[in-house]
Amino acid sequence: MSHNREFVQAMRWSTDHLVLLDQRCLPHDVRYIACHNAHSAADAIRSMVVRGAPAIGITAAYAVALSARAHYASSPDSWRAGVAADLATLRASRPTAVNLMWALDVMGAACATLTDAPFAPLLALAQRLHAEDLAANRTMGDLGAAMIAPGSGVLTHCNAGALATAGHGTALGVIRSGWRDGRITAVFAGETRPWLQGARLTAWELMQDGIDVTLIADSAAAWLMAQGRVQWVIAGADRIAANGDTANKIGTYGLATLARAHGVRFMIAAPLSTIDLATASGAAITIEHRDGSELTELAGIAVAAPGVQALNPVFDVTPAHLIDALVTERGVIERPCAQTIAALFES
Ligand code: MRU
């Protein structure tokens, strides 16, 4: 297995447009979608062609460059108004992953400083954010792996891998690095109902890299821990509040609670762009709810009692006190809290 080669790329810039790997079709079909404007990128984020907090942010950054190109071509004197409207559309495409808002703020601030020909500098900035995310993931991978005793088993949830980022992944970055170093010798992936990011994406992605992965039903996690087969749960994050409370895929909170009950350690791996100092605690994080059909249907086939009501929150919040380690590109914090998180931004 090569540590440096990226087998899986969620997004890439191709000459004059953005190309996204359509994650709705995985693992059966590897299909790509071309985005030539900000609206098609916003649609792709909304419909989960591209998903995962950092990947959403990077996609949005490229979308702002596409927006500026179009609006500058049609009205060179007032292009910023068109970009502002597209920024609002992109901002509304998904509510929980703060990397989206972070990337739009960075790109929006750059727009404010540009006068002529904004496309080239904005594209360069989007490409820089893309490259920095990959570098952050490699750093986090090594820092997180160093916490894990040789020969450990780990459980991950959702997909926090190359598919969800610029590459390598956050939680899967730790797993890739830990597998390479022999610290991790067994990887379990929860299927992650209802969208099945674990079964469809994480299992596929790790198998592309030759990493042994064993799929479990989400409901098998407590049994697995009771058997002593995992020493760490490793997850990514969509938004980390200033006090360390962490929003991630629905089910993460349950796993953190189970981990504490079984003496299993719980790790969150996320770049600084996922930390939202403006949100004091998890109580203030907006939780996305998606259509109930994600629960009542499986691949378009009805699986629930016809007409049943469905409640489909797609994220939950793990309180900071259940997190043993927060791994960022700037270092690892054990038992994160407001003070240690604030200090990350001062270093
Ligand atoms: O709804 P999704 O698939 O976008 O949710 C993704 C997650 O919850 C990931 O764990 C999170 O974004 C971290 S990705 C590095």
Short mmCIF file of C-alpha atoms and ligand atoms in Angstrom, two decimals:
data_model
loop_
_atom_site.label_atom_id
_atom_site.label_comp_id
_atom_site.label_asym_id
_atom_site.label_seq_id
_atom_site.Cartn_x
_atom_site.Cartn_y
_atom_site.Cartn_z
CA MET A 1 0.00 0.00 0.00
CA SER A 2 1.33 3.45 -0.84
CA HIS A 3 0.99 6.12 1.84
CA ASN A 4 1.54 8.99 -0.55
CA ARG A 5 -0.58 8.19 -3.53
CA GLU A 6 -4.20 9.36 -3.35
CA PHE A 7 -6.39 6.57 -4.67
CA VAL A 8 -9.65 8.35 -4.00
CA GLN A 9 -10.36 11.97 -4.89
CA ALA A 10 -13.71 13.50 -4.00
CA MET A 11 -13.06 16.60 -6.09
CA ARG A 12 -10.52 17.98 -8.54
CA TRP A 13 -10.12 21.04 -10.72
CA SER A 14 -9.98 20.19 -14.42
CA THR A 15 -8.85 22.97 -16.81
CA ASP A 16 -11.89 25.24 -16.41
CA HIS A 17 -14.36 23.42 -14.18
CA LEU A 18 -14.74 21.40 -10.99
CA VAL A 19 -15.15 17.62 -11.16
CA LEU A 20 -16.90 15.82 -8.30
CA LEU A 21 -16.99 12.09 -7.64
CA ASP A 22 -20.71 11.30 -7.28
CA GLN A 23 -20.81 9.65 -3.85
CA ARG A 24 -24.48 8.73 -4.24
CA CYS A 25 -23.46 6.08 -6.76
CA LEU A 26 -20.68 4.44 -4.73
CA PRO A 27 -19.68 1.69 -4.33
CA HIS A 28 -21.32 0.26 -7.44
CA ASP A 29 -20.55 3.01 -9.93
CA VAL A 30 -17.63 5.40 -10.05
CA ARG A 31 -19.21 8.40 -11.79
CA TYR A 32 -18.15 12.01 -12.01
CA ILE A 33 -20.18 15.20 -12.25
CA ALA A 34 -18.88 18.39 -13.84
CA CYS A 35 -19.69 21.71 -12.15
CA HIS A 36 -19.30 24.78 -14.34
CA ASN A 37 -21.06 27.24 -12.04
CA ALA A 38 -21.84 27.94 -8.40
CA HIS A 39 -25.42 26.71 -8.66
CA SER A 40 -24.47 23.25 -9.84
CA ALA A 41 -21.92 23.07 -7.00
CA ALA A 42 -24.59 24.12 -4.46
CA ASP A 43 -26.94 21.45 -5.87
CA ALA A 44 -24.17 18.88 -5.57
CA ILE A 45 -23.63 19.76 -1.90
CA ARG A 46 -27.38 19.73 -1.14
CA SER A 47 -27.96 16.39 -2.84
CA MET A 48 -24.83 14.76 -1.33
CA VAL A 49 -22.94 14.21 -4.56
CA VAL A 50 -20.17 15.57 -2.37
CA ARG A 51 -20.38 15.24 1.41
CA GLY A 52 -18.18 15.35 4.48
CA ALA A 53 -17.39 18.67 6.14
CA PRO A 54 -13.97 19.53 4.62
CA ALA A 55 -14.97 18.30 1.13
CA ILE A 56 -18.07 20.48 1.25
CA GLY A 57 -15.95 23.49 2.21
CA ILE A 58 -13.41 22.92 -0.59
CA THR A 59 -16.20 22.44 -3.14
CA ALA A 60 -17.76 25.71 -2.03
CA ALA A 61 -14.42 27.49 -2.37
CA TYR A 62 -14.11 26.39 -6.00
CA ALA A 63 -17.75 27.39 -6.50
CA VAL A 64 -16.95 30.96 -5.44
CA ALA A 65 -14.21 31.11 -8.08
CA LEU A 66 -16.69 29.84 -10.68
CA SER A 67 -19.21 32.43 -9.51
CA ALA A 68 -16.71 35.29 -9.83
CA ARG A 69 -15.71 34.13 -13.32
CA ALA A 70 -19.33 34.18 -14.51
CA HIS A 71 -20.36 37.45 -12.88
CA TYR A 72 -17.18 39.28 -13.87
CA ALA A 73 -17.69 38.17 -17.50
CA SER A 74 -21.28 39.44 -17.58
CA SER A 75 -20.87 42.62 -15.47
CA PRO A 76 -17.27 43.61 -14.75
CA ASP A 77 -18.37 46.66 -12.75
CA SER A 78 -20.80 44.94 -10.42
CA TRP A 79 -19.67 41.30 -10.24
CA ARG A 80 -19.53 41.32 -6.44
CA ALA A 81 -23.34 41.56 -6.13
CA GLY A 82 -23.75 38.37 -8.16
CA VAL A 83 -21.09 36.62 -6.09
CA ALA A 84 -22.82 37.74 -2.87
CA ALA A 85 -26.05 36.08 -4.03
CA ASP A 86 -24.16 32.87 -4.87
CA LEU A 87 -22.41 32.95 -1.48
CA ALA A 88 -25.85 33.00 0.16
CA THR A 89 -27.06 30.07 -1.98
CA LEU A 90 -23.95 28.06 -1.12
CA ARG A 91 -24.21 28.93 2.58
CA ALA A 92 -27.76 27.53 2.66
CA SER A 93 -26.86 24.28 0.92
CA ARG A 94 -26.19 22.36 4.19
CA PRO A 95 -26.46 23.74 7.72
CA THR A 96 -24.27 21.76 10.13
CA ALA A 97 -20.78 21.42 8.62
CA VAL A 98 -19.04 24.65 9.60
CA ASN A 99 -16.23 24.09 7.10
CA LEU A 100 -18.74 25.29 4.50
CA MET A 101 -19.23 28.63 6.26
CA TRP A 102 -15.50 28.87 7.00
CA ALA A 103 -14.53 28.41 3.34
CA LEU A 104 -17.18 30.88 2.18
CA ASP A 105 -15.93 33.45 4.70
CA VAL A 106 -12.34 33.03 3.46
CA MET A 107 -13.40 33.29 -0.19
CA GLY A 108 -15.82 36.18 0.50
CA ALA A 109 -13.08 38.14 2.28
CA ALA A 110 -10.77 37.60 -0.70
CA CYS A 111 -13.48 38.87 -3.08
CA ALA A 112 -13.64 42.08 -1.09
CA THR A 113 -9.97 42.78 -1.78
CA LEU A 114 -10.04 42.07 -5.54
CA THR A 115 -10.93 44.57 -8.21
CA ASP A 116 -10.03 43.28 -11.68
CA ALA A 117 -10.03 39.76 -13.05
CA PRO A 118 -10.97 38.00 -9.80
CA PHE A 119 -11.12 34.46 -11.19
CA ALA A 120 -7.42 33.57 -11.25
CA PRO A 121 -6.64 34.68 -7.68
CA LEU A 122 -9.82 33.07 -6.34
CA LEU A 123 -9.04 29.80 -8.09
CA ALA A 124 -5.52 29.92 -6.66
CA LEU A 125 -6.98 30.48 -3.19
CA ALA A 126 -9.41 27.54 -3.55
CA GLN A 127 -6.51 25.37 -4.68
CA ARG A 128 -4.52 26.50 -1.66
CA LEU A 129 -7.35 25.57 0.73
CA HIS A 130 -7.54 22.20 -1.04
CA ALA A 131 -3.80 21.57 -0.62
CA GLU A 132 -3.77 22.77 3.01
CA ASP A 133 -6.57 20.37 3.93
CA LEU A 134 -4.59 17.45 2.53
CA ALA A 135 -1.49 18.50 4.46
CA ALA A 136 -3.54 18.92 7.66
CA ASN A 137 -4.94 15.42 7.26
CA ARG A 138 -1.51 13.88 6.89
CA THR A 139 -0.33 15.67 10.04
CA MET A 140 -3.44 14.63 11.98
CA GLY A 141 -3.07 11.08 10.77
CA ASP A 142 0.39 10.78 12.27
CA LEU A 143 -0.48 12.64 15.49
CA GLY A 144 -3.58 10.54 16.08
CA ALA A 145 -1.88 7.27 15.24
CA ALA A 146 0.85 8.00 17.79
CA MET A 147 -1.78 7.81 20.56
CA ILE A 148 -2.73 4.26 19.68
CA ALA A 149 -0.96 1.25 21.21
CA PRO A 150 0.44 -1.28 18.71
CA GLY A 151 -1.99 -4.05 17.82
CA SER A 152 -5.19 -2.10 18.57
CA GLY A 153 -8.65 -2.52 17.10
CA VAL A 154 -10.64 0.59 16.15
CA LEU A 155 -14.22 1.39 15.25
CA THR A 156 -15.09 4.28 12.95
CA HIS A 157 -18.43 5.81 12.01
CA CYS A 158 -19.76 7.48 8.88
CA ASN A 159 -17.06 8.34 6.35
CA ALA A 160 -14.35 10.73 7.47
CA GLY A 161 -11.91 9.68 4.81
CA ALA A 162 -10.44 10.84 1.52
CA LEU A 163 -14.01 10.98 0.20
CA ALA A 164 -14.93 13.53 2.86
CA THR A 165 -11.81 15.70 2.56
CA ALA A 166 -9.02 16.75 0.21
CA GLY A 167 -7.50 13.31 0.72
CA HIS A 168 -6.13 10.88 3.37
CA GLY A 169 -9.07 11.78 5.64
CA THR A 170 -9.43 12.87 9.25
CA ALA A 171 -10.56 9.77 11.17
CA LEU A 172 -9.52 7.57 8.25
CA GLY A 173 -6.24 9.51 8.08
CA VAL A 174 -5.51 8.34 11.64
CA ILE A 175 -6.54 4.83 10.62
CA ARG A 176 -4.37 4.92 7.47
CA SER A 177 -1.34 6.12 9.43
CA GLY A 178 -2.03 3.70 12.30
CA TRP A 179 -2.42 0.77 9.91
CA ARG A 180 0.82 1.68 8.13
CA ASP A 181 2.67 1.77 11.47
CA GLY A 182 1.18 -1.48 12.82
CA ARG A 183 -0.57 0.33 15.64
CA ILE A 184 -3.97 -0.55 14.20
CA THR A 185 -4.48 -4.17 13.23
CA ALA A 186 -8.29 -4.36 13.05
CA VAL A 187 -10.69 -1.77 11.62
CA PHE A 188 -14.44 -1.97 12.10
CA ALA A 189 -16.81 0.35 10.24
CA GLY A 190 -20.38 0.94 11.41
CA GLU A 191 -22.77 0.88 8.48
CA THR A 192 -24.13 4.35 9.43
CA ARG A 193 -27.83 4.20 8.86
CA PRO A 194 -29.66 5.66 7.09
CA TRP A 195 -27.40 6.91 4.28
CA LEU A 196 -24.89 4.08 4.81
CA GLN A 197 -21.73 6.17 4.57
CA GLY A 198 -19.92 3.42 6.50
CA ALA A 199 -21.11 0.48 4.43
CA ARG A 200 -20.94 2.20 1.04
CA LEU A 201 -18.09 4.67 1.39
CA THR A 202 -15.73 3.84 4.27
CA ALA A 203 -15.65 0.13 3.47
CA TRP A 204 -15.04 0.88 -0.22
CA GLU A 205 -12.42 3.54 0.45
CA LEU A 206 -10.36 1.42 2.86
CA MET A 207 -10.56 -1.56 0.54
CA GLN A 208 -9.15 0.60 -2.29
CA ASP A 209 -6.10 1.12 -0.04
CA GLY A 210 -5.78 -2.54 0.89
CA ILE A 211 -6.72 -1.92 4.53
CA ASP A 212 -8.70 -4.80 6.05
CA VAL A 213 -12.06 -3.50 7.19
CA THR A 214 -14.95 -5.35 8.80
CA LEU A 215 -18.45 -3.95 8.50
CA ILE A 216 -20.81 -4.08 11.48
CA ALA A 217 -24.43 -3.10 11.91
CA ASP A 218 -24.60 0.10 13.95
CA SER A 219 -26.45 -1.85 16.61
CA ALA A 220 -23.50 -4.28 17.00
CA ALA A 221 -21.19 -1.62 18.48
CA ALA A 222 -21.91 -2.36 22.16
CA TRP A 223 -21.39 -6.07 21.60
CA LEU A 224 -18.07 -5.41 19.83
CA MET A 225 -16.84 -3.26 22.70
CA ALA A 226 -17.95 -5.80 25.30
CA GLN A 227 -15.90 -8.40 23.42
CA GLY A 228 -12.79 -6.24 23.89
CA ARG A 229 -12.20 -6.03 20.16
CA VAL A 230 -11.79 -2.25 19.92
CA GLN A 231 -9.57 0.04 21.96
CA TRP A 232 -10.52 3.28 20.23
CA VAL A 233 -13.53 4.77 18.48
CA ILE A 234 -12.25 7.28 15.91
CA ALA A 235 -14.63 9.77 14.26
CA GLY A 236 -14.51 13.03 12.34
CA ALA A 237 -16.55 16.17 13.03
CA ASP A 238 -18.85 18.59 11.27
CA ARG A 239 -18.66 21.36 13.85
CA ILE A 240 -16.80 21.64 17.13
CA ALA A 241 -18.13 24.29 19.49
CA ALA A 242 -15.81 26.51 21.52
CA ASN A 243 -16.22 24.24 24.58
CA GLY A 244 -15.36 21.05 22.63
CA ASP A 245 -18.90 19.71 22.15
CA THR A 246 -18.76 18.04 18.75
CA ALA A 247 -21.42 17.56 16.08
CA ASN A 248 -20.87 14.57 13.84
CA LYS A 249 -22.95 11.97 12.01
CA ILE A 250 -25.99 10.69 13.89
CA GLY A 251 -24.91 7.81 16.09
CA THR A 252 -21.56 9.30 17.10
CA TYR A 253 -22.93 10.41 20.48
CA GLY A 254 -24.20 6.89 21.13
CA LEU A 255 -20.79 5.43 20.31
CA ALA A 256 -19.03 7.91 22.62
CA THR A 257 -21.41 6.95 25.43
CA LEU A 258 -20.85 3.25 24.81
CA ALA A 259 -17.09 3.78 24.62
CA ARG A 260 -16.99 5.45 28.02
CA ALA A 261 -19.11 2.65 29.50
CA HIS A 262 -16.71 0.00 28.18
CA GLY A 263 -13.36 1.69 28.89
CA VAL A 264 -12.80 2.24 25.16
CA ARG A 265 -11.16 5.55 24.27
CA PHE A 266 -12.89 8.04 21.98
CA MET A 267 -11.03 10.24 19.47
CA ILE A 268 -12.22 13.06 17.22
CA ALA A 269 -9.93 14.05 14.36
CA ALA A 270 -10.73 17.37 12.69
CA PRO A 271 -8.87 20.35 11.21
CA LEU A 272 -9.07 23.82 12.76
CA SER A 273 -11.55 24.77 10.00
CA THR A 274 -14.09 22.53 11.80
CA ILE A 275 -13.78 24.42 15.09
CA ASP A 276 -16.38 27.15 15.45
CA LEU A 277 -15.30 29.52 18.22
CA ALA A 278 -18.44 31.61 17.60
CA THR A 279 -20.61 28.74 18.83
CA ALA A 280 -20.29 28.47 22.60
CA SER A 281 -21.57 24.94 23.07
CA GLY A 282 -23.22 22.06 21.26
CA ALA A 283 -26.67 23.31 22.23
CA ALA A 284 -26.30 26.13 19.67
CA ILE A 285 -25.36 23.87 16.74
CA THR A 286 -28.02 23.58 14.03
CA ILE A 287 -28.77 19.93 13.37
CA GLU A 288 -29.73 19.10 9.80
CA HIS A 289 -32.85 17.00 9.32
CA ARG A 290 -33.21 15.22 6.00
CA ASP A 291 -36.12 13.63 4.24
CA GLY A 292 -37.80 10.70 5.99
CA SER A 293 -37.54 8.67 2.79
CA GLU A 294 -33.86 8.10 3.69
CA LEU A 295 -35.27 5.92 6.49
CA THR A 296 -38.36 4.44 4.91
CA GLU A 297 -36.63 3.43 1.66
CA LEU A 298 -33.46 1.55 0.84
CA ALA A 299 -32.07 2.17 -2.65
CA GLY A 300 -35.53 3.32 -3.72
CA ILE A 301 -37.34 0.28 -2.29
CA ALA A 302 -39.86 0.84 0.51
CA VAL A 303 -38.75 -0.97 3.67
CA ALA A 304 -41.00 0.61 6.31
CA ALA A 305 -44.72 0.35 7.02
CA PRO A 306 -46.41 2.40 4.29
CA GLY A 307 -47.29 5.89 5.54
CA VAL A 308 -45.28 5.69 8.77
CA GLN A 309 -43.89 9.00 10.04
CA ALA A 310 -40.09 9.23 10.12
CA LEU A 311 -37.77 11.52 12.06
CA ASN A 312 -34.35 11.86 10.41
CA PRO A 313 -31.83 14.07 12.27
CA VAL A 314 -28.54 13.39 10.50
CA PHE A 315 -26.12 14.70 13.12
CA ASP A 316 -25.88 14.56 16.89
CA VAL A 317 -23.67 16.28 19.44
CA THR A 318 -21.14 14.45 21.58
CA PRO A 319 -20.49 16.39 24.79
CA ALA A 320 -16.84 17.36 25.28
CA HIS A 321 -16.52 15.30 28.48
CA LEU A 322 -16.91 12.09 26.45
CA ILE A 323 -14.00 12.97 24.12
CA ASP A 324 -10.65 11.55 25.23
CA ALA A 325 -8.61 13.10 22.42
CA LEU A 326 -9.20 15.87 19.90
CA VAL A 327 -6.63 15.59 17.12
CA THR A 328 -5.99 18.68 15.00
CA GLU A 329 -3.19 19.65 12.63
CA ARG A 330 -1.86 21.87 15.42
CA GLY A 331 -1.64 19.13 18.01
CA VAL A 332 -3.63 16.75 20.17
CA ILE A 333 -5.74 17.88 23.10
CA GLU A 334 -6.71 15.28 25.66
CA ARG A 335 -10.14 15.90 27.25
CA PRO A 336 -10.75 19.13 25.27
CA CYS A 337 -12.34 22.14 26.95
CA ALA A 338 -12.83 25.85 26.15
CA GLN A 339 -9.37 26.85 27.43
CA THR A 340 -7.37 24.22 25.56
CA ILE A 341 -9.35 24.78 22.37
CA ALA A 342 -8.82 28.56 22.52
CA ALA A 343 -5.10 27.95 23.05
CA LEU A 344 -4.92 26.03 19.74
CA PHE A 345 -5.67 29.24 17.89
CA GLU A 346 -2.99 31.18 19.78
CA SER A 347 -0.14 28.82 18.90
O1 MRU B 1 -23.88 13.80 6.03
P1 MRU B 1 -22.42 13.67 5.72
O2 MRU B 1 -22.07 12.40 5.03
O3 MRU B 1 -21.86 14.89 5.04
O4 MRU B 1 -21.73 13.60 7.14
C1 MRU B 1 -20.34 13.50 7.23
C2 MRU B 1 -19.84 13.29 8.61
O5 MRU B 1 -20.57 13.30 9.57
C3 MRU B 1 -18.35 13.18 8.76
O6 MRU B 1 -18.03 12.35 9.83
C4 MRU B 1 -17.76 14.58 9.01
O7 MRU B 1 -18.18 15.48 8.02
C5 MRU B 1 -16.30 14.56 9.07
S1 MRU B 1 -15.59 14.32 7.48
C6 MRU B 1 -13.92 14.42 7.60
#
